[in-house]
XYZ file of C-alpha atoms in Angstrom:
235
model
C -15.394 -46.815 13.948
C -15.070 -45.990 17.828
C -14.863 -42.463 18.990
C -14.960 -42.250 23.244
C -15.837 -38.691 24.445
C -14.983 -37.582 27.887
C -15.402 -40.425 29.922
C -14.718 -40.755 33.162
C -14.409 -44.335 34.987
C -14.401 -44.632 38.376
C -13.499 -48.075 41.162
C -15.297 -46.825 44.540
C -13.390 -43.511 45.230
C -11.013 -43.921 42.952
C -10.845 -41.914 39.739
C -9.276 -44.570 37.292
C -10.125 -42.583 33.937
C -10.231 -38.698 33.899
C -11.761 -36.881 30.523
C -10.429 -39.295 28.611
C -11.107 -39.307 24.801
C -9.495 -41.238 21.422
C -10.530 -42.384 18.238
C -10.250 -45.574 16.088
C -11.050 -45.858 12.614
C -11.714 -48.559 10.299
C -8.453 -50.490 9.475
C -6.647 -49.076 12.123
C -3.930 -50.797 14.532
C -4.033 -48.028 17.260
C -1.949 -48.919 20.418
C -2.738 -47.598 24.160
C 0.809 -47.537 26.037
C 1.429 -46.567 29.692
C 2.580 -47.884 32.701
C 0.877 -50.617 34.841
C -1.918 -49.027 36.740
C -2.525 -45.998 34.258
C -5.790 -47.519 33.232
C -5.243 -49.080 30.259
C -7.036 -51.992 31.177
C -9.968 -50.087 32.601
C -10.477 -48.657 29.649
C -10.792 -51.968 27.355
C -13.224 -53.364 29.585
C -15.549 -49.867 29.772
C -15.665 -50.250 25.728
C -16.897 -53.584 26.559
C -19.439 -53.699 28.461
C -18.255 -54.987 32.099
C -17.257 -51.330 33.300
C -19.670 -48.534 33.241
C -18.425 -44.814 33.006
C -19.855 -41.900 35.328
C -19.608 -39.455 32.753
C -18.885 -39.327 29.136
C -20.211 -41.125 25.642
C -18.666 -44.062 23.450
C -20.078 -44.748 20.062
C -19.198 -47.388 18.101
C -19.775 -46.960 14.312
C -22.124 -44.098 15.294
C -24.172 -45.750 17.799
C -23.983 -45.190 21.848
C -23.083 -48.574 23.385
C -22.526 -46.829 27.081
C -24.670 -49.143 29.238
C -24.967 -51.997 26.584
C -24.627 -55.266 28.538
C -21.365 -57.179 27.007
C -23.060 -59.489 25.359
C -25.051 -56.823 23.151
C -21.360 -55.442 22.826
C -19.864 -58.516 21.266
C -22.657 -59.023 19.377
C -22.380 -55.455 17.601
C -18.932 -56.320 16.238
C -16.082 -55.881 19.705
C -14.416 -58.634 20.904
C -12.062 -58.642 24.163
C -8.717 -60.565 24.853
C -8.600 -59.987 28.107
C -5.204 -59.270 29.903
C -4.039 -62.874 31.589
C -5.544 -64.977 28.880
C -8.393 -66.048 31.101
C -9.138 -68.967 28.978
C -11.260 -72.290 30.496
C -9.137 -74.282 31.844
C -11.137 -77.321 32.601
C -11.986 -76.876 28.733
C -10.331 -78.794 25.732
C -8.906 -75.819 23.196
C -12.007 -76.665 20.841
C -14.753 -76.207 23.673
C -12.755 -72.644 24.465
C -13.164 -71.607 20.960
C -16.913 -72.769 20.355
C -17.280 -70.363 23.093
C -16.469 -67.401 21.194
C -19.063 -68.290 18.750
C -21.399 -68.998 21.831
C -23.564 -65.499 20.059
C -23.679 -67.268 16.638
C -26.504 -68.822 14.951
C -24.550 -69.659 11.598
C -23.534 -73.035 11.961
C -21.526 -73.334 8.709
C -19.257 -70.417 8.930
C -18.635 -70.840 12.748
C -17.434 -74.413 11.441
C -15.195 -72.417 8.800
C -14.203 -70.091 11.183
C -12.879 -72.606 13.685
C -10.911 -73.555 10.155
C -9.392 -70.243 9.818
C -8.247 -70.288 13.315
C -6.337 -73.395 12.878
C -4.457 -71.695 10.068
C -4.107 -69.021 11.938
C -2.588 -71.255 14.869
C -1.395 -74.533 13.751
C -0.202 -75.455 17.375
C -3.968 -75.034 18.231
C -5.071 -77.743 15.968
C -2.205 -80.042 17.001
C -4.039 -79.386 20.631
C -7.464 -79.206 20.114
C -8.471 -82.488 22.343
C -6.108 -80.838 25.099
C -7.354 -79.284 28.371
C -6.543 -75.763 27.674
C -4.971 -74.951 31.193
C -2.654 -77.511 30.257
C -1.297 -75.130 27.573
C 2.169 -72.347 27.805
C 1.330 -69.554 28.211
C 1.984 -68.339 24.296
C -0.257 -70.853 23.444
C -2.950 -69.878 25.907
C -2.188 -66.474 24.275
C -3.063 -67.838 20.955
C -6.079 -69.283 22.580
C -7.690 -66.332 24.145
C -7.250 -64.258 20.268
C -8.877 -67.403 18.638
C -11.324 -67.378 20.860
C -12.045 -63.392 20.521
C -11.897 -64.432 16.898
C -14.387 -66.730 16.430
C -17.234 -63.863 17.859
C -16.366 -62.170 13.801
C -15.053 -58.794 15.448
C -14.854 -55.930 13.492
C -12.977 -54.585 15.977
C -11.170 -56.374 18.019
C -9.218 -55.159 21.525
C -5.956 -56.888 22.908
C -5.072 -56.532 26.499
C -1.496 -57.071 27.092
C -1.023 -59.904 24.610
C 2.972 -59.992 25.153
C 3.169 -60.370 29.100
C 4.973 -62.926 30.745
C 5.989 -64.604 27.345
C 9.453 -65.567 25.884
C 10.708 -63.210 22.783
C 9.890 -65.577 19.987
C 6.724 -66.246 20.698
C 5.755 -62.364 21.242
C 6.794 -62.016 17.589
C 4.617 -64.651 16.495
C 1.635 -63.498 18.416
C 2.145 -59.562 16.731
C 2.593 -60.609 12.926
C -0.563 -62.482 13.703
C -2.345 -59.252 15.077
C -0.945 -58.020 12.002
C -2.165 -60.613 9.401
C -5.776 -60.526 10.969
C -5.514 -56.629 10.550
C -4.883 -57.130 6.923
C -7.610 -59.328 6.510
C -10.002 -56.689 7.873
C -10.335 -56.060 11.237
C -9.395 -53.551 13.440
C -7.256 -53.682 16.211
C -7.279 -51.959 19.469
C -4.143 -52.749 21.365
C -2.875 -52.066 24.912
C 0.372 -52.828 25.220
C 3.442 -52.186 28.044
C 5.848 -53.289 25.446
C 6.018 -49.949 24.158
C 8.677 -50.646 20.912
C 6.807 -53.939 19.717
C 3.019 -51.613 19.630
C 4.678 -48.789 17.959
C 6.283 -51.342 15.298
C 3.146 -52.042 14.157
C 0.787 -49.475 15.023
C -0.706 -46.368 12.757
C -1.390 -44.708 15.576
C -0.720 -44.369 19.565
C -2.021 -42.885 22.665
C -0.098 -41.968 26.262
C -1.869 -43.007 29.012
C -0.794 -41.293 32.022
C -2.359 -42.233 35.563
C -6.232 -42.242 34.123
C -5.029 -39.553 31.423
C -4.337 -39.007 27.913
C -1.011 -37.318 27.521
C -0.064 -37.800 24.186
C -1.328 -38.884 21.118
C -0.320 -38.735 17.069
C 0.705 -41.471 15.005
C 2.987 -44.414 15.444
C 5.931 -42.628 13.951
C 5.727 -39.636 16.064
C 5.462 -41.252 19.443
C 8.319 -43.170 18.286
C 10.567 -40.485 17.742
C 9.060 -37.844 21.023
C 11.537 -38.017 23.510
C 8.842 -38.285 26.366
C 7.904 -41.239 25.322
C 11.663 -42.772 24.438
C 13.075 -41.865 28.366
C 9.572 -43.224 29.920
C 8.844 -46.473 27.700
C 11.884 -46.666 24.789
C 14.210 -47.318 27.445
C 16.264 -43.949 27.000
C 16.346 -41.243 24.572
């Protein structure tokens, strides 16, 4: 479904991605882990749209979509989470996710979609009326995925969705990346909690200060004792 070749991403002088390449396929969960500042986040927003590489190709489902603007991006299928939740906060949790539709012309399914989202979140429809910076953080969290959701990804790319939030809710928020897997879309997921991604990931990649180190499936990164002394918390 995504295949990035070689690219190279750069802020000013600063090389923030070097040759890096990885693969999604349909279905997937694949999960990005690496410290903060190894350009995990950089990468997510080059695959959509708002970073451009120097160097390199990405092609989603066989087309290139280097030097798409975003918007042609999220219409072909991607949708972002972005790392901090960035939802509107002046904005009621309903306005925030008739937002994500904002590209859609089908009124009727948007309306069934904003259904399904509900489901998804019950503590969303309990707060729909509310100003959404009013919101905790997990349910800002919650926000920001419906949001992503109501765009009808096909693949959809998670930036961080655990930080800064208390254990409980962190599980909620990965059997629901989870359940919207199973219900057919794919997932892209950066993530610095390294045991959490790998729980529920098929497969994983290293990043390494703008570089792939490792990469093979969920299983195997689980069990490499690189990555158990740098992100398992010891071998």
């Amino acid at each position: 479904m995504l295949k990035v070749n070689n690219i190279d991403v750069y802020y000013g002088n600063i090389h923030a991605l070097k040759d890096v390449s990885l693969e999604v396929n349909e279905g997937e969960i694949v999960t990005l882990i690496g410290a903060n500042g190894a350009g995990k986040s950089t990468l997510l927003k080059t695959l959509s749209g708002l970073l451009k590489p120097k160097s390199g190709h990405i092609l989603y489902q066989t087309q290139q979509i280097v030097g798409k603007p975003a918007q042609t991006i999220v219409k072909s299928g991607i949708s972002h989470v972005p790392e901090g939740r960035r939802v509107f906060s002046n904005m009621s949790v309903e306005e925030n996710l008739e937002l994500g539709a904002f590209l859609r012309k089908d009124r009727e399914n948007i309306k069934k979609d904003l259904d399904y989202v509900y489901e998804l979140f019950p503590i969303l429809d309990e707060r729909r009326k509310q100003l959404s910076g009013t919101l905790s953080g997990g349910e800002q969290q919650m926000l920001a995925m419906g949001r992503a959701l109501m765009a009808r990804p096909k693949l959809l790319l998670m930036d961080e969705p655990s930080m800064g939030l208390a254990p409980l809710i962190v599980k909620k928020i990965f059997e629901i990346i989870q359940t919207v897997n199973k219900e057919g879309t794919t997932v892209l997921l950066v993530e610095q909690n390294a045991n959490m991604a790998l729980s529920i990931a098929d497969r994983a990649y290293v990043l390494e200060t703008g570089k792939i180190v490792l990469s093979g499936s969920a299983k195997e990164l689980q069990e490499s004792d690189k990555v158990k002394e740098a992100y398992l918390g010891g071998a």
